[in-house]
Amino acid sequence: MPAAGALYRRALLGALPGLGGRRSDSLPAVELTVAGVAVDRAHLADYDRVCGFRLADRLPATYPHVMGFPLALRLMTQPEFPIPLSGVVHVANRITVHRPIEAGERLDFRTYAENLRPHDRGRQLDVVLVGSVDGEEVWRGVSTYLGKERSAGGGERRDRGDRPTPPAPSAHWRLTPRVGTDYARVSGDHNPIHTSRLGARLFGFPRPIAHGMWSKAHCLAALESRLPDAYTVDVAFKLPVPLPSTVAFSATPGWDFALHDARSGRPHLVGTTR
């Protein structure tokens, strides 16, 4: 796997004036692969603790995303990638678990980008990450990213209608700044908007915000005992979760789930499992 730290340094250098160059108007025609990736059980246990899963040899649905993240990061930091990594917004994620994955299995990963499209605030695209065992696809993740651009327009628009009343919460979670630093450690996603007050302010946030994939993982951990062996879980990341804060988690049989601000009811995440 590529080293995530070096890739983040490349992304930061590319964001400096005069060094980034002009971004492509099309997706790179490339697929990156890594074969035979083993699970580090100590790392898996650390991830389980940070996200709230039970300690087990079966991988949580979100864990292959962490395993393959450096490969996807390598794809997104290529000079020809149309959206710069610095400032990119993760707006949605869909994971399909085809069958349970055990910690003793080795995974082959491949990643590619598709579906570059306009948005009213810039451009969106999907980064696909596929995990296979012995040639059988066992896991698939699709992350949708938004690159903000000043001259945007003509694409998909956000819903600006009346905000519905949030559902009754099943639990309240008090989130501290350690949510950002601990998840950065176990995920390799060291974007400073999650770990540094200064880094967050550089991108327009008054304080650090939680990783979207931590929020998704923590919601799935709350539903862990009720999920089937094979399913698809979709989430849309709405408003950032500031750290510290208190969020309200709600879930309805099916399972649909959501995170809202405990005081204002402002939505942070909405998800479905099928």
PDB file of C-alpha atoms in Angstrom:
ATOM      1  CA  MET A   1       0.000   0.000   0.000  1.00  0.00           C
ATOM      2  CA  PRO A   2       1.184   3.559  -0.644  1.00  0.00           C
ATOM      3  CA  ALA A   3       2.269   5.655   2.353  1.00  0.00           C
ATOM      4  CA  ALA A   4      -0.598   8.027   3.186  1.00  0.00           C
ATOM      5  CA  GLY A   5       1.648  10.664   4.781  1.00  0.00           C
ATOM      6  CA  ALA A   6       3.649  11.260   1.614  1.00  0.00           C
ATOM      7  CA  LEU A   7       0.434  11.519  -0.404  1.00  0.00           C
ATOM      8  CA  TYR A   8      -0.980  14.182   1.923  1.00  0.00           C
ATOM      9  CA  ARG A   9       2.248  16.155   1.634  1.00  0.00           C
ATOM     10  CA  ARG A  10       1.963  15.967  -2.152  1.00  0.00           C
ATOM     11  CA  ALA A  11      -1.636  17.211  -1.946  1.00  0.00           C
ATOM     12  CA  LEU A  12      -0.668  20.158   0.262  1.00  0.00           C
ATOM     13  CA  LEU A  13       2.167  21.142  -2.067  1.00  0.00           C
ATOM     14  CA  GLY A  14      -0.209  20.970  -5.007  1.00  0.00           C
ATOM     15  CA  ALA A  15      -2.522  23.420  -3.255  1.00  0.00           C
ATOM     16  CA  LEU A  16       0.166  26.123  -3.116  1.00  0.00           C
ATOM     17  CA  PRO A  17      -0.158  28.904  -5.706  1.00  0.00           C
ATOM     18  CA  GLY A  18       1.868  28.171  -8.818  1.00  0.00           C
ATOM     19  CA  LEU A  19       2.533  24.529  -7.941  1.00  0.00           C
ATOM     20  CA  GLY A  20      -0.818  22.853  -8.478  1.00  0.00           C
ATOM     21  CA  GLY A  21      -1.195  23.408 -12.193  1.00  0.00           C
ATOM     22  CA  ARG A  22      -4.454  23.298 -14.123  1.00  0.00           C
ATOM     23  CA  ARG A  23      -6.786  20.441 -13.276  1.00  0.00           C
ATOM     24  CA  SER A  24      -8.039  18.089 -15.958  1.00  0.00           C
ATOM     25  CA  ASP A  25     -11.587  18.273 -17.281  1.00  0.00           C
ATOM     26  CA  SER A  26     -11.846  14.471 -17.442  1.00  0.00           C
ATOM     27  CA  LEU A  27     -11.210  11.472 -15.235  1.00  0.00           C
ATOM     28  CA  PRO A  28      -7.873   9.619 -15.397  1.00  0.00           C
ATOM     29  CA  ALA A  29      -8.213   6.400 -17.412  1.00  0.00           C
ATOM     30  CA  VAL A  30      -6.434   4.345 -14.776  1.00  0.00           C
ATOM     31  CA  GLU A  31      -7.231   1.622 -12.243  1.00  0.00           C
ATOM     32  CA  LEU A  32      -4.898   0.990  -9.325  1.00  0.00           C
ATOM     33  CA  THR A  33      -4.603  -2.435  -7.696  1.00  0.00           C
ATOM     34  CA  VAL A  34      -2.894  -4.022  -4.708  1.00  0.00           C
ATOM     35  CA  ALA A  35      -3.057  -7.771  -4.066  1.00  0.00           C
ATOM     36  CA  GLY A  36      -2.867  -9.889  -0.921  1.00  0.00           C
ATOM     37  CA  VAL A  37      -3.514  -7.264   1.761  1.00  0.00           C
ATOM     38  CA  ALA A  38      -3.551  -8.911   5.203  1.00  0.00           C
ATOM     39  CA  VAL A  39      -5.550  -7.720   8.197  1.00  0.00           C
ATOM     40  CA  ASP A  40      -3.495  -6.463  11.133  1.00  0.00           C
ATOM     41  CA  ARG A  41      -5.533  -7.800  14.059  1.00  0.00           C
ATOM     42  CA  ALA A  42      -4.078  -5.254  16.517  1.00  0.00           C
ATOM     43  CA  HIS A  43      -5.039  -2.451  14.172  1.00  0.00           C
ATOM     44  CA  LEU A  44      -8.502  -3.964  13.678  1.00  0.00           C
ATOM     45  CA  ALA A  45      -9.005  -4.053  17.449  1.00  0.00           C
ATOM     46  CA  ASP A  46      -7.895  -0.418  17.736  1.00  0.00           C
ATOM     47  CA  TYR A  47     -10.328   0.536  14.961  1.00  0.00           C
ATOM     48  CA  ASP A  48     -13.155  -1.364  16.685  1.00  0.00           C
ATOM     49  CA  ARG A  49     -12.543   0.521  19.916  1.00  0.00           C
ATOM     50  CA  VAL A  50     -12.390   3.947  18.258  1.00  0.00           C
ATOM     51  CA  CYS A  51     -15.608   3.383  16.286  1.00  0.00           C
ATOM     52  CA  GLY A  52     -17.569   1.459  18.924  1.00  0.00           C
ATOM     53  CA  PHE A  53     -17.681  -2.024  17.372  1.00  0.00           C
ATOM     54  CA  ARG A  54     -17.373  -5.227  19.378  1.00  0.00           C
ATOM     55  CA  LEU A  55     -13.921  -6.781  19.295  1.00  0.00           C
ATOM     56  CA  ALA A  56     -14.205  -9.642  16.808  1.00  0.00           C
ATOM     57  CA  ASP A  57     -12.418 -11.373  13.931  1.00  0.00           C
ATOM     58  CA  ARG A  58     -15.199 -10.409  11.523  1.00  0.00           C
ATOM     59  CA  LEU A  59     -14.502  -7.100   9.754  1.00  0.00           C
ATOM     60  CA  PRO A  60     -16.997  -4.260  10.282  1.00  0.00           C
ATOM     61  CA  ALA A  61     -18.534  -3.068   7.012  1.00  0.00           C
ATOM     62  CA  THR A  62     -16.486   0.143   7.119  1.00  0.00           C
ATOM     63  CA  TYR A  63     -13.106  -1.475   7.846  1.00  0.00           C
ATOM     64  CA  PRO A  64     -12.175  -2.431   4.236  1.00  0.00           C
ATOM     65  CA  HIS A  65     -12.586   1.270   3.403  1.00  0.00           C
ATOM     66  CA  VAL A  66      -9.758   1.979   5.858  1.00  0.00           C
ATOM     67  CA  MET A  67      -7.660  -0.896   4.520  1.00  0.00           C
ATOM     68  CA  GLY A  68      -7.930   0.343   0.927  1.00  0.00           C
ATOM     69  CA  PHE A  69      -7.941   4.074   1.671  1.00  0.00           C
ATOM     70  CA  PRO A  70      -4.234   4.627   0.840  1.00  0.00           C
ATOM     71  CA  LEU A  71      -4.829   3.191  -2.639  1.00  0.00           C
ATOM     72  CA  ALA A  72      -7.799   5.510  -3.219  1.00  0.00           C
ATOM     73  CA  LEU A  73      -5.716   8.389  -1.854  1.00  0.00           C
ATOM     74  CA  ARG A  74      -2.973   7.564  -4.370  1.00  0.00           C
ATOM     75  CA  LEU A  75      -5.553   7.808  -7.144  1.00  0.00           C
ATOM     76  CA  MET A  76      -6.897  11.138  -5.877  1.00  0.00           C
ATOM     77  CA  THR A  77      -3.462  12.749  -5.593  1.00  0.00           C
ATOM     78  CA  GLN A  78      -2.461  12.094  -9.201  1.00  0.00           C
ATOM     79  CA  PRO A  79      -1.746  15.336 -11.096  1.00  0.00           C
ATOM     80  CA  GLU A  80      -4.407  14.469 -13.699  1.00  0.00           C
ATOM     81  CA  PHE A  81      -7.148  13.923 -11.096  1.00  0.00           C
ATOM     82  CA  PRO A  82      -9.823  16.585 -11.823  1.00  0.00           C
ATOM     83  CA  ILE A  83     -10.523  17.609  -8.202  1.00  0.00           C
ATOM     84  CA  PRO A  84      -7.691  18.659  -5.851  1.00  0.00           C
ATOM     85  CA  LEU A  85      -7.587  16.722  -2.596  1.00  0.00           C
ATOM     86  CA  SER A  86      -7.128  19.851  -0.488  1.00  0.00           C
ATOM     87  CA  GLY A  87     -10.581  21.130   0.384  1.00  0.00           C
ATOM     88  CA  VAL A  88     -12.475  18.217  -1.186  1.00  0.00           C
ATOM     89  CA  VAL A  89     -15.793  17.420   0.554  1.00  0.00           C
ATOM     90  CA  HIS A  90     -16.950  13.835   1.135  1.00  0.00           C
ATOM     91  CA  VAL A  91     -20.703  14.112   0.555  1.00  0.00           C
ATOM     92  CA  ALA A  92     -21.902  10.488   0.361  1.00  0.00           C
ATOM     93  CA  ASN A  93     -20.755   6.905   0.769  1.00  0.00           C
ATOM     94  CA  ARG A  94     -22.297   3.581  -0.214  1.00  0.00           C
ATOM     95  CA  ILE A  95     -20.930   0.237   0.974  1.00  0.00           C
ATOM     96  CA  THR A  96     -22.084  -3.195  -0.175  1.00  0.00           C
ATOM     97  CA  VAL A  97     -21.073  -6.206   1.897  1.00  0.00           C
ATOM     98  CA  HIS A  98     -21.579  -9.336  -0.210  1.00  0.00           C
ATOM     99  CA  ARG A  99     -20.635 -11.720   2.609  1.00  0.00           C
ATOM    100  CA  PRO A 100     -18.875 -11.585   5.972  1.00  0.00           C
ATOM    101  CA  ILE A 101     -15.107 -11.091   5.781  1.00  0.00           C
ATOM    102  CA  GLU A 102     -12.920 -12.767   8.388  1.00  0.00           C
ATOM    103  CA  ALA A 103      -9.676 -11.294   9.705  1.00  0.00           C
ATOM    104  CA  GLY A 104      -7.672 -14.274   8.440  1.00  0.00           C
ATOM    105  CA  GLU A 105      -8.522 -13.571   4.798  1.00  0.00           C
ATOM    106  CA  ARG A 106      -6.299 -11.583   2.430  1.00  0.00           C
ATOM    107  CA  LEU A 107      -7.964  -8.990   0.240  1.00  0.00           C
ATOM    108  CA  ASP A 108      -7.142  -7.730  -3.234  1.00  0.00           C
ATOM    109  CA  PHE A 109      -8.121  -4.087  -3.753  1.00  0.00           C
ATOM    110  CA  ARG A 110      -8.711  -2.074  -6.902  1.00  0.00           C
ATOM    111  CA  THR A 111      -9.841   1.520  -7.228  1.00  0.00           C
ATOM    112  CA  TYR A 112     -10.928   3.836 -10.011  1.00  0.00           C
ATOM    113  CA  ALA A 113     -12.924   7.041 -10.488  1.00  0.00           C
ATOM    114  CA  GLU A 114     -16.134   7.459 -12.466  1.00  0.00           C
ATOM    115  CA  ASN A 115     -19.144   9.687 -13.111  1.00  0.00           C
ATOM    116  CA  LEU A 116     -17.587  13.154 -13.132  1.00  0.00           C
ATOM    117  CA  ARG A 117     -20.553  15.524 -13.164  1.00  0.00           C
ATOM    118  CA  PRO A 118     -21.468  19.173 -12.523  1.00  0.00           C
ATOM    119  CA  HIS A 119     -22.904  20.386  -9.236  1.00  0.00           C
ATOM    120  CA  ASP A 120     -24.277  23.795  -8.332  1.00  0.00           C
ATOM    121  CA  ARG A 121     -21.204  24.349  -6.112  1.00  0.00           C
ATOM    122  CA  GLY A 122     -18.572  22.729  -8.347  1.00  0.00           C
ATOM    123  CA  ARG A 123     -18.044  19.187  -9.614  1.00  0.00           C
ATOM    124  CA  GLN A 124     -18.722  15.762  -8.137  1.00  0.00           C
ATOM    125  CA  LEU A 125     -17.268  12.344  -8.861  1.00  0.00           C
ATOM    126  CA  ASP A 126     -17.305   8.840  -7.439  1.00  0.00           C
ATOM    127  CA  VAL A 127     -14.236   6.937  -6.260  1.00  0.00           C
ATOM    128  CA  VAL A 128     -14.920   3.201  -6.333  1.00  0.00           C
ATOM    129  CA  LEU A 129     -12.960   0.795  -4.114  1.00  0.00           C
ATOM    130  CA  VAL A 130     -13.504  -2.952  -4.567  1.00  0.00           C
ATOM    131  CA  GLY A 131     -12.296  -5.705  -2.234  1.00  0.00           C
ATOM    132  CA  SER A 132     -12.001  -9.313  -3.485  1.00  0.00           C
ATOM    133  CA  VAL A 133     -10.905 -12.649  -2.025  1.00  0.00           C
ATOM    134  CA  ASP A 134      -9.603 -15.316  -4.430  1.00  0.00           C
ATOM    135  CA  GLY A 135     -11.219 -13.527  -7.367  1.00  0.00           C
ATOM    136  CA  GLU A 136     -14.609 -13.138  -5.663  1.00  0.00           C
ATOM    137  CA  GLU A 137     -15.865  -9.609  -4.975  1.00  0.00           C
ATOM    138  CA  VAL A 138     -16.787  -9.508  -1.290  1.00  0.00           C
ATOM    139  CA  TRP A 139     -16.993  -5.767  -0.641  1.00  0.00           C
ATOM    140  CA  ARG A 140     -17.563  -2.575  -2.633  1.00  0.00           C
ATOM    141  CA  GLY A 141     -17.411   1.050  -1.526  1.00  0.00           C
ATOM    142  CA  VAL A 142     -18.390   4.133  -3.525  1.00  0.00           C
ATOM    143  CA  SER A 143     -17.366   7.512  -2.097  1.00  0.00           C
ATOM    144  CA  THR A 144     -18.846  10.639  -3.649  1.00  0.00           C
ATOM    145  CA  TYR A 145     -16.673  13.736  -3.442  1.00  0.00           C
ATOM    146  CA  LEU A 146     -17.449  17.377  -4.190  1.00  0.00           C
ATOM    147  CA  GLY A 147     -14.811  19.815  -5.387  1.00  0.00           C
ATOM    148  CA  LYS A 148     -16.021  23.358  -4.817  1.00  0.00           C
ATOM    149  CA  GLU A 149     -15.511  25.830  -7.669  1.00  0.00           C
ATOM    150  CA  ARG A 150     -16.419  29.506  -7.886  1.00  0.00           C
ATOM    151  CA  SER A 151     -17.739  29.380 -11.440  1.00  0.00           C
ATOM    152  CA  ALA A 152     -20.043  26.426 -10.796  1.00  0.00           C
ATOM    153  CA  GLY A 153     -23.622  26.065 -11.932  1.00  0.00           C
ATOM    154  CA  GLY A 154     -26.005  23.957 -13.938  1.00  0.00           C
ATOM    155  CA  GLY A 155     -25.639  20.723 -12.032  1.00  0.00           C
ATOM    156  CA  GLU A 156     -27.324  18.957  -9.158  1.00  0.00           C
ATOM    157  CA  ARG A 157     -28.620  21.297  -6.493  1.00  0.00           C
ATOM    158  CA  ARG A 158     -28.928  20.829  -2.774  1.00  0.00           C
ATOM    159  CA  ASP A 159     -32.391  20.633  -1.278  1.00  0.00           C
ATOM    160  CA  ARG A 160     -33.067  24.051   0.254  1.00  0.00           C
ATOM    161  CA  GLY A 161     -36.651  23.344   1.283  1.00  0.00           C
ATOM    162  CA  ASP A 162     -38.056  23.301   4.789  1.00  0.00           C
ATOM    163  CA  ARG A 163     -36.081  21.110   7.157  1.00  0.00           C
ATOM    164  CA  PRO A 164     -38.189  18.209   8.488  1.00  0.00           C
ATOM    165  CA  THR A 165     -38.511  17.636  12.212  1.00  0.00           C
ATOM    166  CA  PRO A 166     -35.812  15.167  13.290  1.00  0.00           C
ATOM    167  CA  PRO A 167     -36.982  11.769  14.573  1.00  0.00           C
ATOM    168  CA  ALA A 168     -36.981  10.932  18.261  1.00  0.00           C
ATOM    169  CA  PRO A 169     -33.419  10.041  19.296  1.00  0.00           C
ATOM    170  CA  SER A 170     -32.408   6.558  20.371  1.00  0.00           C
ATOM    171  CA  ALA A 171     -29.240   7.856  22.018  1.00  0.00           C
ATOM    172  CA  HIS A 172     -27.173  10.974  22.603  1.00  0.00           C
ATOM    173  CA  TRP A 173     -23.434  10.893  21.997  1.00  0.00           C
ATOM    174  CA  ARG A 174     -21.039  13.436  23.465  1.00  0.00           C
ATOM    175  CA  LEU A 175     -18.137  13.805  21.018  1.00  0.00           C
ATOM    176  CA  THR A 176     -14.777  15.205  22.104  1.00  0.00           C
ATOM    177  CA  PRO A 177     -11.860  16.385  19.916  1.00  0.00           C
ATOM    178  CA  ARG A 178     -10.295  12.932  20.413  1.00  0.00           C
ATOM    179  CA  VAL A 179     -12.847  11.581  17.939  1.00  0.00           C
ATOM    180  CA  GLY A 180     -10.899  13.403  15.217  1.00  0.00           C
ATOM    181  CA  THR A 181      -7.378  12.537  16.352  1.00  0.00           C
ATOM    182  CA  ASP A 182      -8.153   8.906  17.245  1.00  0.00           C
ATOM    183  CA  TYR A 183      -9.908   8.216  13.937  1.00  0.00           C
ATOM    184  CA  ALA A 184      -7.078   9.892  12.014  1.00  0.00           C
ATOM    185  CA  ARG A 185      -4.667   7.492  13.724  1.00  0.00           C
ATOM    186  CA  VAL A 186      -6.587   4.314  12.846  1.00  0.00           C
ATOM    187  CA  SER A 187      -7.767   5.403   9.384  1.00  0.00           C
ATOM    188  CA  GLY A 188      -4.691   7.137   8.000  1.00  0.00           C
ATOM    189  CA  ASP A 189      -6.904  10.112   7.042  1.00  0.00           C
ATOM    190  CA  HIS A 190      -4.893  12.973   8.530  1.00  0.00           C
ATOM    191  CA  ASN A 191      -6.739  15.832   6.860  1.00  0.00           C
ATOM    192  CA  PRO A 192      -6.100  18.739   9.294  1.00  0.00           C
ATOM    193  CA  ILE A 193      -9.766  19.833   9.247  1.00  0.00           C
ATOM    194  CA  HIS A 194     -10.367  16.852  11.552  1.00  0.00           C
ATOM    195  CA  THR A 195      -7.413  17.176  13.896  1.00  0.00           C
ATOM    196  CA  SER A 196      -6.343  20.818  14.138  1.00  0.00           C
ATOM    197  CA  ARG A 197      -8.211  24.001  15.062  1.00  0.00           C
ATOM    198  CA  LEU A 198      -5.878  25.978  12.803  1.00  0.00           C
ATOM    199  CA  GLY A 199      -6.277  23.477   9.965  1.00  0.00           C
ATOM    200  CA  ALA A 200     -10.045  23.635  10.323  1.00  0.00           C
ATOM    201  CA  ARG A 201     -10.041  27.440  10.236  1.00  0.00           C
ATOM    202  CA  LEU A 202      -7.986  27.451   7.031  1.00  0.00           C
ATOM    203  CA  PHE A 203     -10.927  25.678   5.365  1.00  0.00           C
ATOM    204  CA  GLY A 204     -13.661  27.806   6.920  1.00  0.00           C
ATOM    205  CA  PHE A 205     -14.567  25.758  10.019  1.00  0.00           C
ATOM    206  CA  PRO A 206     -14.382  27.402  13.461  1.00  0.00           C
ATOM    207  CA  ARG A 207     -13.163  24.144  15.029  1.00  0.00           C
ATOM    208  CA  PRO A 208     -12.269  20.606  13.879  1.00  0.00           C
ATOM    209  CA  ILE A 209     -15.001  18.389  12.453  1.00  0.00           C
ATOM    210  CA  ALA A 210     -15.520  14.635  12.749  1.00  0.00           C
ATOM    211  CA  HIS A 211     -14.615  12.371   9.844  1.00  0.00           C
ATOM    212  CA  GLY A 212     -17.715  11.383   7.911  1.00  0.00           C
ATOM    213  CA  MET A 213     -16.610   7.748   7.846  1.00  0.00           C
ATOM    214  CA  TRP A 214     -16.246   7.741  11.632  1.00  0.00           C
ATOM    215  CA  SER A 215     -19.838   8.964  11.907  1.00  0.00           C
ATOM    216  CA  LYS A 216     -20.999   6.227   9.536  1.00  0.00           C
ATOM    217  CA  ALA A 217     -19.018   3.566  11.382  1.00  0.00           C
ATOM    218  CA  HIS A 218     -20.323   4.656  14.792  1.00  0.00           C
ATOM    219  CA  CYS A 219     -23.908   4.489  13.536  1.00  0.00           C
ATOM    220  CA  LEU A 220     -23.336   0.974  12.174  1.00  0.00           C
ATOM    221  CA  ALA A 221     -21.738  -0.032  15.474  1.00  0.00           C
ATOM    222  CA  ALA A 222     -24.970   0.979  17.214  1.00  0.00           C
ATOM    223  CA  LEU A 223     -26.876  -1.348  14.843  1.00  0.00           C
ATOM    224  CA  GLU A 224     -24.231  -4.092  14.766  1.00  0.00           C
ATOM    225  CA  SER A 225     -26.254  -6.911  16.300  1.00  0.00           C
ATOM    226  CA  ARG A 226     -29.238  -6.281  13.997  1.00  0.00           C
ATOM    227  CA  LEU A 227     -27.546  -6.203  10.585  1.00  0.00           C
ATOM    228  CA  PRO A 228     -27.628  -9.191   8.187  1.00  0.00           C
ATOM    229  CA  ASP A 229     -24.570 -10.921   6.742  1.00  0.00           C
ATOM    230  CA  ALA A 230     -25.014  -9.191   3.352  1.00  0.00           C
ATOM    231  CA  TYR A 231     -26.418  -5.698   2.864  1.00  0.00           C
ATOM    232  CA  THR A 232     -25.888  -2.256   1.318  1.00  0.00           C
ATOM    233  CA  VAL A 233     -25.623   0.822   3.499  1.00  0.00           C
ATOM    234  CA  ASP A 234     -25.964   4.295   1.983  1.00  0.00           C
ATOM    235  CA  VAL A 235     -25.246   7.537   3.814  1.00  0.00           C
ATOM    236  CA  ALA A 236     -25.415  11.185   2.826  1.00  0.00           C
ATOM    237  CA  PHE A 237     -23.214  13.526   4.829  1.00  0.00           C
ATOM    238  CA  LYS A 238     -25.161  16.717   5.476  1.00  0.00           C
ATOM    239  CA  LEU A 239     -23.712  19.326   7.828  1.00  0.00           C
ATOM    240  CA  PRO A 240     -20.297  18.800   9.476  1.00  0.00           C
ATOM    241  CA  VAL A 241     -20.138  17.496  13.044  1.00  0.00           C
ATOM    242  CA  PRO A 242     -18.084  20.032  15.042  1.00  0.00           C
ATOM    243  CA  LEU A 243     -15.776  18.764  17.780  1.00  0.00           C
ATOM    244  CA  PRO A 244     -16.712  18.929  20.587  1.00  0.00           C
ATOM    245  CA  SER A 245     -20.489  18.589  20.302  1.00  0.00           C
ATOM    246  CA  THR A 246     -23.440  16.421  21.292  1.00  0.00           C
ATOM    247  CA  VAL A 247     -25.313  14.537  18.568  1.00  0.00           C
ATOM    248  CA  ALA A 248     -28.590  12.621  18.597  1.00  0.00           C
ATOM    249  CA  PHE A 249     -28.683   9.185  16.962  1.00  0.00           C
ATOM    250  CA  SER A 250     -31.989   7.779  15.722  1.00  0.00           C
ATOM    251  CA  ALA A 251     -32.869   4.511  13.976  1.00  0.00           C
ATOM    252  CA  THR A 252     -36.024   2.869  12.707  1.00  0.00           C
ATOM    253  CA  PRO A 253     -36.522  -0.803  11.800  1.00  0.00           C
ATOM    254  CA  GLY A 254     -35.482  -1.368   8.260  1.00  0.00           C
ATOM    255  CA  TRP A 255     -32.868   0.152   9.128  1.00  0.00           C
ATOM    256  CA  ASP A 256     -32.955   3.879   8.441  1.00  0.00           C
ATOM    257  CA  PHE A 257     -30.781   5.973  10.722  1.00  0.00           C
ATOM    258  CA  ALA A 258     -29.644   9.551  11.219  1.00  0.00           C
ATOM    259  CA  LEU A 259     -27.460  11.893  13.233  1.00  0.00           C
ATOM    260  CA  HIS A 260     -28.688  15.353  14.217  1.00  0.00           C
ATOM    261  CA  ASP A 261     -27.395  18.142  16.397  1.00  0.00           C
ATOM    262  CA  ALA A 262     -28.850  17.434  19.830  1.00  0.00           C
ATOM    263  CA  ARG A 263     -29.846  21.068  20.426  1.00  0.00           C
ATOM    264  CA  SER A 264     -30.820  22.529  17.055  1.00  0.00           C
ATOM    265  CA  GLY A 265     -31.896  19.369  15.215  1.00  0.00           C
ATOM    266  CA  ARG A 266     -29.685  20.300  12.265  1.00  0.00           C
ATOM    267  CA  PRO A 267     -28.917  17.139  10.219  1.00  0.00           C
ATOM    268  CA  HIS A 268     -25.416  15.712  10.112  1.00  0.00           C
ATOM    269  CA  LEU A 269     -25.994  12.326   8.428  1.00  0.00           C
ATOM    270  CA  VAL A 270     -28.872  10.293   7.030  1.00  0.00           C
ATOM    271  CA  GLY A 271     -28.499   6.634   6.119  1.00  0.00           C
ATOM    272  CA  THR A 272     -30.321   3.530   4.972  1.00  0.00           C
ATOM    273  CA  THR A 273     -29.476  -0.177   5.034  1.00  0.00           C
ATOM    274  CA  ARG A 274     -31.051  -2.639   2.610  1.00  0.00           C
TER     275      ARG A 274
END
